[in-house]
mmCIF file of C-alpha atoms in Angstrom:
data_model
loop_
_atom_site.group_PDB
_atom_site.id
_atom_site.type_symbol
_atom_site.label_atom_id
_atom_site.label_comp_id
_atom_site.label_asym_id
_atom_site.label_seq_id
_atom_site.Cartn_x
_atom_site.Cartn_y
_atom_site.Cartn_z
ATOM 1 C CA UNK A 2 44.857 38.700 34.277
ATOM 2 C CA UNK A 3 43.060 35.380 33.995
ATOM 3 C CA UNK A 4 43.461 32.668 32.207
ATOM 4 C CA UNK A 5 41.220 30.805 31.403
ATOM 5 C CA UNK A 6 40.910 26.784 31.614
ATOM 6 C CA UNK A 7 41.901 25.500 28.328
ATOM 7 C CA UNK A 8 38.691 23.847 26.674
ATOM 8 C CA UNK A 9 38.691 20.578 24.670
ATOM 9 C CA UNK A 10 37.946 20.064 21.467
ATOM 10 C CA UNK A 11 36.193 16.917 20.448
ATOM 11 C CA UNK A 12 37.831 14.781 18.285
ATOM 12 C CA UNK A 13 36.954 13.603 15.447
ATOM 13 C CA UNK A 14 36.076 10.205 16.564
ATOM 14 C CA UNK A 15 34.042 11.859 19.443
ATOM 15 C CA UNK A 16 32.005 13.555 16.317
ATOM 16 C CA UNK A 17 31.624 10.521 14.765
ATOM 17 C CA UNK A 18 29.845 8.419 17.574
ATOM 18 C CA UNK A 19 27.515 11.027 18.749
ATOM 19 C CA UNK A 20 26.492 11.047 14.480
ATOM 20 C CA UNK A 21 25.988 7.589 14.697
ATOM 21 C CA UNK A 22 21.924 7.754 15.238
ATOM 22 C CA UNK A 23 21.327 9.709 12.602
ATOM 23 C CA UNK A 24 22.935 7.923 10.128
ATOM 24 C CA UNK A 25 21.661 4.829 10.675
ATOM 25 C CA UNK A 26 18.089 6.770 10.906
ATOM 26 C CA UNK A 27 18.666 8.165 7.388
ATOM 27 C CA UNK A 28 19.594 4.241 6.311
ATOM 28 C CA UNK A 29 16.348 3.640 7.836
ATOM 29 C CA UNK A 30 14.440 5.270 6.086
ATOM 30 C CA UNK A 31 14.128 4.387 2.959
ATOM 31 C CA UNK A 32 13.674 0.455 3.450
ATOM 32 C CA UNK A 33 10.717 1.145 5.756
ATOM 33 C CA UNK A 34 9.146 3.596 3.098
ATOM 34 C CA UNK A 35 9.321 1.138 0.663
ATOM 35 C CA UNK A 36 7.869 -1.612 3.200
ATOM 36 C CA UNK A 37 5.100 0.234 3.567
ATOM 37 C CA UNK A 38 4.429 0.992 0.186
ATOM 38 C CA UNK A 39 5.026 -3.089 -0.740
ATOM 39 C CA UNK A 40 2.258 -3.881 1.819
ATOM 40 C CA UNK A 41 -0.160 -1.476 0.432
ATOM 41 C CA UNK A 42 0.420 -2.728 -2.699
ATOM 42 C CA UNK A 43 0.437 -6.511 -1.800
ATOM 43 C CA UNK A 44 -3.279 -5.410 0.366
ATOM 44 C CA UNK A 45 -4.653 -3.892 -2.775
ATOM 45 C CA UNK A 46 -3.829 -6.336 -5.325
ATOM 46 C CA UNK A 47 -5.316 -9.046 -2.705
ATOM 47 C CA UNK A 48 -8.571 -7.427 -2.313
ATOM 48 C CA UNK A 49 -8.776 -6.789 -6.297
ATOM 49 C CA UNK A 50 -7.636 -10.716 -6.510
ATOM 50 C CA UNK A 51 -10.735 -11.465 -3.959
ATOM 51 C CA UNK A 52 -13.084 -9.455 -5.654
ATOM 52 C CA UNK A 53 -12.733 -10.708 -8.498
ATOM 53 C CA UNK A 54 -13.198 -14.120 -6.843
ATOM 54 C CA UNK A 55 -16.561 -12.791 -5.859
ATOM 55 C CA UNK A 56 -17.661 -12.374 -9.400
ATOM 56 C CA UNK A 57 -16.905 -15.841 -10.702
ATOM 57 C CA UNK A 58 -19.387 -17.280 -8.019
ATOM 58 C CA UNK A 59 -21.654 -13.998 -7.710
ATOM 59 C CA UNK A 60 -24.191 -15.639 -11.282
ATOM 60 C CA UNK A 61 -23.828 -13.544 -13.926
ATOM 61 C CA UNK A 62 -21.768 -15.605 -15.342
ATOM 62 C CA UNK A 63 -22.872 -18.574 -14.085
ATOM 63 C CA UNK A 64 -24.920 -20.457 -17.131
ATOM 64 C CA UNK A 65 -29.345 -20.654 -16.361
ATOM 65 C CA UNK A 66 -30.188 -23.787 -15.360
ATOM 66 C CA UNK A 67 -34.160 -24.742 -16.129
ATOM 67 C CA UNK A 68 -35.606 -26.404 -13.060
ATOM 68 C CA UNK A 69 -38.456 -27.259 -12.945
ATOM 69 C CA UNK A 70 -41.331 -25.817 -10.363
ATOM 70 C CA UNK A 71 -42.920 -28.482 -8.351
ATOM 71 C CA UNK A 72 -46.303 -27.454 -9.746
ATOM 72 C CA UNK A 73 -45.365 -28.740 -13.195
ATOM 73 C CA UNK A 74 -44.064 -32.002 -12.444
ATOM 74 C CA UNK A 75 -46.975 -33.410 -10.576
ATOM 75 C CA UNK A 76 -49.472 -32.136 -13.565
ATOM 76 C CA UNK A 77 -46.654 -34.295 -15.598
ATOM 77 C CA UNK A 78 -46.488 -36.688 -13.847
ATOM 78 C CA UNK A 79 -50.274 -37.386 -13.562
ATOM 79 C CA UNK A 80 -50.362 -37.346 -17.833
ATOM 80 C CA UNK A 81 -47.909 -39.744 -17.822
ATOM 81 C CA UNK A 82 -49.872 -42.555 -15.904
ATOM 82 C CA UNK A 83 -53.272 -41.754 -17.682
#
């Protein structure tokens, strides 16, 4: 009969290395999700911020000024020195 060559067990602190990776993966994870959902958010509320911008010089709400057309002031301006 053979025997047969005794194998060895890992130990525990073998185990523990070789889990390493994944744990600091899983502790990964989360920060970067939340990174990435932080700079969408910080990209949207900067385009809402810059089109809103837009509107305060776009002239709706900018008040009507009255110029006048050059037509006008020369016929005025002719009444004015007769």
């Amino acid at each position: 009969m053979q025997t047969l060559p005794n194998k060895k067990q890992p130990s525990t602190a073998e185990n523990a290395t070789s889990a390493t990776p994944e744990i600091w993966l899983s502790l990964a994870t989360v920060p970067m999700l939340l990174g990435v959902l932080g700079i969408k958010a910080v990209s949207e509320f900067l385009c809402a911020i810059g089109q809103n911008s837009e509107e305060v010089f776009r002239g709706d709400r900018l008040p009507v000024l009255h110029v006048p057309t050059p037509g006008n002031t020369s016929q005025e301006g002719e009444n004015e020195e007769e």
